[in-house]
PDB file of C-alpha atoms and ligand atoms in Angstrom:
ATOM      1  CA  UNK A1278     110.674  85.120  79.179  1.00  0.00           C
ATOM      2  CA  UNK A1279     112.937  88.113  79.732  1.00  0.00           C
ATOM      3  CA  UNK A1280     115.923  89.052  77.560  1.00  0.00           C
ATOM      4  CA  UNK A1281     118.372  87.206  79.788  1.00  0.00           C
ATOM      5  CA  UNK A1282     116.412  83.968  79.547  1.00  0.00           C
ATOM      6  CA  UNK A1283     114.880  84.366  83.014  1.00  0.00           C
ATOM      7  CA  UNK A1284     111.260  83.224  83.264  1.00  0.00           C
ATOM      8  CA  UNK A1285     109.213  85.519  85.475  1.00  0.00           C
ATOM      9  CA  UNK A1286     107.574  83.405  88.190  1.00  0.00           C
ATOM     10  CA  UNK A1287     110.393  80.881  88.546  1.00  0.00           C
ATOM     11  CA  UNK A1288     113.143  80.883  91.142  1.00  0.00           C
ATOM     12  CA  UNK A1289     116.517  79.925  89.682  1.00  0.00           C
ATOM     13  CA  UNK A1290     118.993  79.083  92.424  1.00  0.00           C
ATOM     14  CA  UNK A1291     121.562  77.572  90.052  1.00  0.00           C
ATOM     15  CA  UNK A1292     122.791  80.985  88.888  1.00  0.00           C
ATOM     16  CA  UNK A1293     123.804  84.009  90.954  1.00  0.00           C
ATOM     17  CA  UNK A1294     121.221  86.766  91.073  1.00  0.00           C
ATOM     18  CA  UNK A1295     121.807  90.506  91.695  1.00  0.00           C
ATOM     19  CA  UNK A1296     119.312  90.808  94.571  1.00  0.00           C
ATOM     20  CA  UNK A1297     120.834  87.895  96.450  1.00  0.00           C
ATOM     21  CA  UNK A1298     124.435  88.975  95.740  1.00  0.00           C
ATOM     22  CA  UNK A1299     123.524  92.422  97.069  1.00  0.00           C
ATOM     23  CA  UNK A1300     121.895  90.847 100.122  1.00  0.00           C
ATOM     24  CA  UNK A1301     125.042  88.783 100.725  1.00  0.00           C
ATOM     25  CA  UNK A1302     127.313  91.839 100.437  1.00  0.00           C
ATOM     26  CA  UNK A1303     125.053  93.713 102.882  1.00  0.00           C
ATOM     27  CA  UNK A1304     125.466  90.858 105.370  1.00  0.00           C
ATOM     28  CA  UNK A1305     121.994  89.395 104.828  1.00  0.00           C
ATOM     29  CA  UNK A1306     120.957  85.746 104.976  1.00  0.00           C
ATOM     30  CA  UNK A1307     118.661  85.496 101.939  1.00  0.00           C
ATOM     31  CA  UNK A1308     121.237  84.169  99.468  1.00  0.00           C
ATOM     32  CA  UNK A1309     122.680  80.912  98.163  1.00  0.00           C
ATOM     33  CA  UNK A1310     126.194  79.542  97.711  1.00  0.00           C
ATOM     34  CA  UNK A1311     126.264  80.651  94.041  1.00  0.00           C
ATOM     35  CA  UNK A1312     125.455  84.199  95.177  1.00  0.00           C
ATOM     36  CA  UNK A1313     128.155  84.117  97.887  1.00  0.00           C
ATOM     37  CA  UNK A1314     130.746  82.904  95.386  1.00  0.00           C
ATOM     38  CA  UNK A1315     129.758  85.619  92.907  1.00  0.00           C
ATOM     39  CA  UNK A1316     129.808  88.236  95.688  1.00  0.00           C
ATOM     40  CA  UNK A1317     133.271  87.128  96.834  1.00  0.00           C
ATOM     41  CA  UNK A1318     134.575  87.226  93.236  1.00  0.00           C
ATOM     42  CA  UNK A1319     133.120  90.684  92.796  1.00  0.00           C
ATOM     43  CA  UNK A1320     134.620  91.922  96.071  1.00  0.00           C
ATOM     44  CA  UNK A1321     138.001  90.455  95.247  1.00  0.00           C
ATOM     45  CA  UNK A1322     138.030  92.239  91.877  1.00  0.00           C
ATOM     46  CA  UNK A1323     136.628  95.457  93.366  1.00  0.00           C
ATOM     47  CA  UNK A1324     137.018  95.523  97.189  1.00  0.00           C
ATOM     48  CA  UNK A1325     135.232  98.875  97.420  1.00  0.00           C
ATOM     49  CA  UNK A1326     131.968  97.120  96.535  1.00  0.00           C
ATOM     50  CA  UNK A1327     131.427  96.115 100.189  1.00  0.00           C
ATOM     51  CA  UNK A1328     131.490  99.769 101.268  1.00  0.00           C
ATOM     52  CA  UNK A1329     129.615 100.763  98.122  1.00  0.00           C
ATOM     53  CA  UNK A1330     126.535  98.643  98.833  1.00  0.00           C
ATOM     54  CA  UNK A1331     126.242 100.126 102.331  1.00  0.00           C
ATOM     55  CA  UNK A1332     126.746 103.654 101.007  1.00  0.00           C
ATOM     56  CA  UNK A1333     124.072 103.001  98.363  1.00  0.00           C
ATOM     57  CA  UNK A1334     121.640 101.849 101.026  1.00  0.00           C
ATOM     58  CA  UNK A1335     122.385 104.931 103.161  1.00  0.00           C
ATOM     59  CA  UNK A1336     121.801 107.161 100.113  1.00  0.00           C
ATOM     60  CA  UNK A1337     118.464 105.448  99.500  1.00  0.00           C
ATOM     61  CA  UNK A1338     117.338 106.271 103.039  1.00  0.00           C
ATOM     62  CA  UNK A1339     118.435 109.907 102.714  1.00  0.00           C
ATOM     63  CA  UNK A1340     116.706 110.244  99.324  1.00  0.00           C
ATOM     64  CA  UNK A1341     113.431 108.817 100.641  1.00  0.00           C
ATOM     65  CA  UNK A1342     113.488 111.115 103.679  1.00  0.00           C
ATOM     66  CA  UNK A1343     114.219 114.098 101.432  1.00  0.00           C
ATOM     67  CA  UNK A1344     111.420 113.520  98.890  1.00  0.00           C
ATOM     68  CA  UNK A1345     108.845 112.696 101.561  1.00  0.00           C
ATOM     69  CA  UNK A1346     109.861 115.777 103.576  1.00  0.00           C
ATOM     70  CA  UNK A1347     109.382 117.754 100.349  1.00  0.00           C
ATOM     71  CA  UNK A1348     105.762 116.582 100.050  1.00  0.00           C
ATOM     72  CA  UNK A1349     105.938 113.454  97.843  1.00  0.00           C
ATOM     73  CA  UNK A1350     103.264 110.942  98.891  1.00  0.00           C
ATOM     74  CA  UNK A1351     103.615 108.214  96.220  1.00  0.00           C
ATOM     75  CA  UNK A1352     106.862 106.313  95.606  1.00  0.00           C
ATOM     76  CA  UNK A1353     107.525 103.808  92.804  1.00  0.00           C
ATOM     77  CA  UNK A1354     110.554 101.711  93.771  1.00  0.00           C
ATOM     78  CA  UNK A1355     111.772  99.797  90.694  1.00  0.00           C
ATOM     79  CA  UNK A1356     114.418  97.211  91.511  1.00  0.00           C
ATOM     80  CA  UNK A1357     113.319  96.827  95.110  1.00  0.00           C
ATOM     81  CA  UNK A1358     115.766  94.160  96.191  1.00  0.00           C
ATOM     82  CA  UNK A1359     115.339  91.778  99.098  1.00  0.00           C
ATOM     83  CA  UNK A1360     113.808  93.444 102.158  1.00  0.00           C
ATOM     84  CA  UNK A1361     116.533  95.057 104.251  1.00  0.00           C
ATOM     85  CA  UNK A1362     115.480  97.146 107.229  1.00  0.00           C
ATOM     86  CA  UNK A1363     114.749  99.920 107.108  1.00  0.00           C
ATOM     87  CA  UNK A1364     112.873  99.433 103.826  1.00  0.00           C
ATOM     88  CA  UNK A1365     111.666 102.329 101.681  1.00  0.00           C
ATOM     89  CA  UNK A1366     108.130 102.306 103.092  1.00  0.00           C
ATOM     90  CA  UNK A1367     109.410 102.118 106.667  1.00  0.00           C
ATOM     91  CA  UNK A1368     111.684 105.118 106.145  1.00  0.00           C
ATOM     92  CA  UNK A1369     108.915 107.020 104.341  1.00  0.00           C
ATOM     93  CA  UNK A1370     106.386 106.285 107.082  1.00  0.00           C
ATOM     94  CA  UNK A1371     108.743 107.614 109.744  1.00  0.00           C
ATOM     95  CA  UNK A1372     108.363 111.001 108.035  1.00  0.00           C
ATOM     96  CA  UNK A1373     104.740 110.718 106.816  1.00  0.00           C
ATOM     97  CA  UNK A1374     102.545 107.668 107.552  1.00  0.00           C
ATOM     98  CA  UNK A1375     100.239 108.376 104.567  1.00  0.00           C
ATOM     99  CA  UNK A1376     102.919 107.718 101.902  1.00  0.00           C
ATOM    100  CA  UNK A1377     102.013 104.951  99.431  1.00  0.00           C
ATOM    101  CA  UNK A1378     104.852 102.785  98.090  1.00  0.00           C
ATOM    102  CA  UNK A1379     104.680 100.454  95.061  1.00  0.00           C
ATOM    103  CA  UNK A1380     107.601  98.051  94.793  1.00  0.00           C
ATOM    104  CA  UNK A1381     108.561  96.455  91.446  1.00  0.00           C
ATOM    105  CA  UNK A1382     111.122  93.711  90.963  1.00  0.00           C
ATOM    106  CA  UNK A1383     111.574  90.908  88.427  1.00  0.00           C
ATOM    107  CA  UNK A1384     112.901  88.405  90.956  1.00  0.00           C
ATOM    108  CA  UNK A1385     110.235  86.033  92.361  1.00  0.00           C
ATOM    109  CA  UNK A1386     112.339  85.572  95.501  1.00  0.00           C
ATOM    110  CA  UNK A1387     112.174  89.311  96.124  1.00  0.00           C
ATOM    111  CA  UNK A1388     108.410  89.202  95.625  1.00  0.00           C
ATOM    112  CA  UNK A1389     107.970  86.249  98.006  1.00  0.00           C
ATOM    113  CA  UNK A1390     109.926  88.037 100.734  1.00  0.00           C
ATOM    114  CA  UNK A1391     108.150  91.333 100.095  1.00  0.00           C
ATOM    115  CA  UNK A1392     104.725  89.630 100.165  1.00  0.00           C
ATOM    116  CA  UNK A1393     105.514  88.266 103.619  1.00  0.00           C
ATOM    117  CA  UNK A1394     106.732  91.644 104.849  1.00  0.00           C
ATOM    118  CA  UNK A1395     103.976  93.726 103.256  1.00  0.00           C
ATOM    119  CA  UNK A1396     101.138  91.572 104.569  1.00  0.00           C
ATOM    120  CA  UNK A1397     101.629  93.530 107.775  1.00  0.00           C
ATOM    121  CA  UNK A1398     101.566  96.873 106.015  1.00  0.00           C
ATOM    122  CA  UNK A1399      98.590  98.715 104.481  1.00  0.00           C
ATOM    123  CA  UNK A1400      99.864 101.378 102.102  1.00  0.00           C
ATOM    124  CA  UNK A1401     102.341  99.268 100.145  1.00  0.00           C
ATOM    125  CA  UNK A1402     102.244  96.768  97.283  1.00  0.00           C
ATOM    126  CA  UNK A1403     104.717  94.614  95.323  1.00  0.00           C
ATOM    127  CA  UNK A1404     104.520  93.754  91.621  1.00  0.00           C
ATOM    128  CA  UNK A1405     106.583  91.070  89.888  1.00  0.00           C
ATOM    129  CA  UNK A1406     107.545  92.780  86.632  1.00  0.00           C
ATOM    130  CA  UNK A1407     110.463  93.614  84.387  1.00  0.00           C
ATOM    131  CA  UNK A1408     111.649  97.192  83.920  1.00  0.00           C
ATOM    132  CA  UNK A1409     112.431  96.339  80.280  1.00  0.00           C
ATOM    133  CA  UNK A1410     108.742  95.574  79.657  1.00  0.00           C
ATOM    134  CA  UNK A1411     106.970  98.703  80.951  1.00  0.00           C
TER     135      UNK A1411
HETATM  136  C1  SAM B1490     121.073  95.786  93.964  1.00  0.00           C
HETATM  137  S1  SAM B1490     119.342  95.508  94.133  1.00  0.00           S
HETATM  138  C2  SAM B1490     118.851  97.135  94.681  1.00  0.00           C
HETATM  139  C3  SAM B1490     118.062  97.126  95.976  1.00  0.00           C
HETATM  140  C4  SAM B1490     117.594  98.497  96.467  1.00  0.00           C
HETATM  141  N1  SAM B1490     116.831  99.223  95.453  1.00  0.00           N
HETATM  142  C5  SAM B1490     118.720  99.361  96.953  1.00  0.00           C
HETATM  143  O1  SAM B1490     119.116 100.309  96.258  1.00  0.00           O
HETATM  144  O2  SAM B1490     119.244  99.103  98.047  1.00  0.00           O
HETATM  145  C6  SAM B1490     118.790  95.548  92.430  1.00  0.00           C
HETATM  146  C7  SAM B1490     117.399  94.925  92.221  1.00  0.00           C
HETATM  147  O3  SAM B1490     116.953  95.209  90.896  1.00  0.00           O
HETATM  148  C8  SAM B1490     116.240  94.084  90.428  1.00  0.00           C
HETATM  149  N2  SAM B1490     116.237  94.124  88.978  1.00  0.00           N
HETATM  150  C9  SAM B1490     117.293  93.930  88.139  1.00  0.00           C
HETATM  151  N3  SAM B1490     116.913  94.026  86.865  1.00  0.00           N
HETATM  152  C10 SAM B1490     115.577  94.300  86.888  1.00  0.00           C
HETATM  153  C11 SAM B1490     114.602  94.509  85.859  1.00  0.00           C
HETATM  154  N4  SAM B1490     114.941  94.459  84.579  1.00  0.00           N
HETATM  155  N5  SAM B1490     113.323  94.764  86.225  1.00  0.00           N
HETATM  156  C12 SAM B1490     112.975  94.820  87.536  1.00  0.00           C
HETATM  157  N6  SAM B1490     113.851  94.626  88.555  1.00  0.00           N
HETATM  158  C13 SAM B1490     115.142  94.374  88.236  1.00  0.00           C
HETATM  159  C14 SAM B1490     116.972  92.903  90.988  1.00  0.00           C
HETATM  160  O4  SAM B1490     116.153  91.755  91.049  1.00  0.00           O
HETATM  161  C15 SAM B1490     117.361  93.432  92.355  1.00  0.00           C
HETATM  162  O5  SAM B1490     116.392  93.053  93.315  1.00  0.00           O
END
């Protein structure tokens, strides 16, 4: 059990979750009503969040391109989030197809989605784990 009472391995759809709120704010479809309500509350308190999530995603792509162009060949992505194209490994492989990417997230929904996506990809893996328990 993690510090916030979340049991790794279980999917709790009764409470909003950061990955699904983020997915909702990005315009994705992998979220529930509780996540949409939380996302709308967040955006009404801080309207810039809708631009912020897109800017964050754009930064992620630029950062991956930069490190891979600089010679990095192994990436550890902690707090992966729900798959949103282009994902880290897809961006990395555009620059260098031999890059290996390990995704880590503590949300079983993220893992389920990533498992489905990564089954088609060789040099990537996903681990269900909590950053606070290294
Ligand atoms: C906002 S998403 C970020 C997605 C992506 N990295 C990006 O920047 O576009 C944050 C992710 O961190 C995950 N996360 C939050 N706390 C975590 C923890 N303690 N350990 C592992 N993952 C965590 C959430 O499940 C969520 O998928």
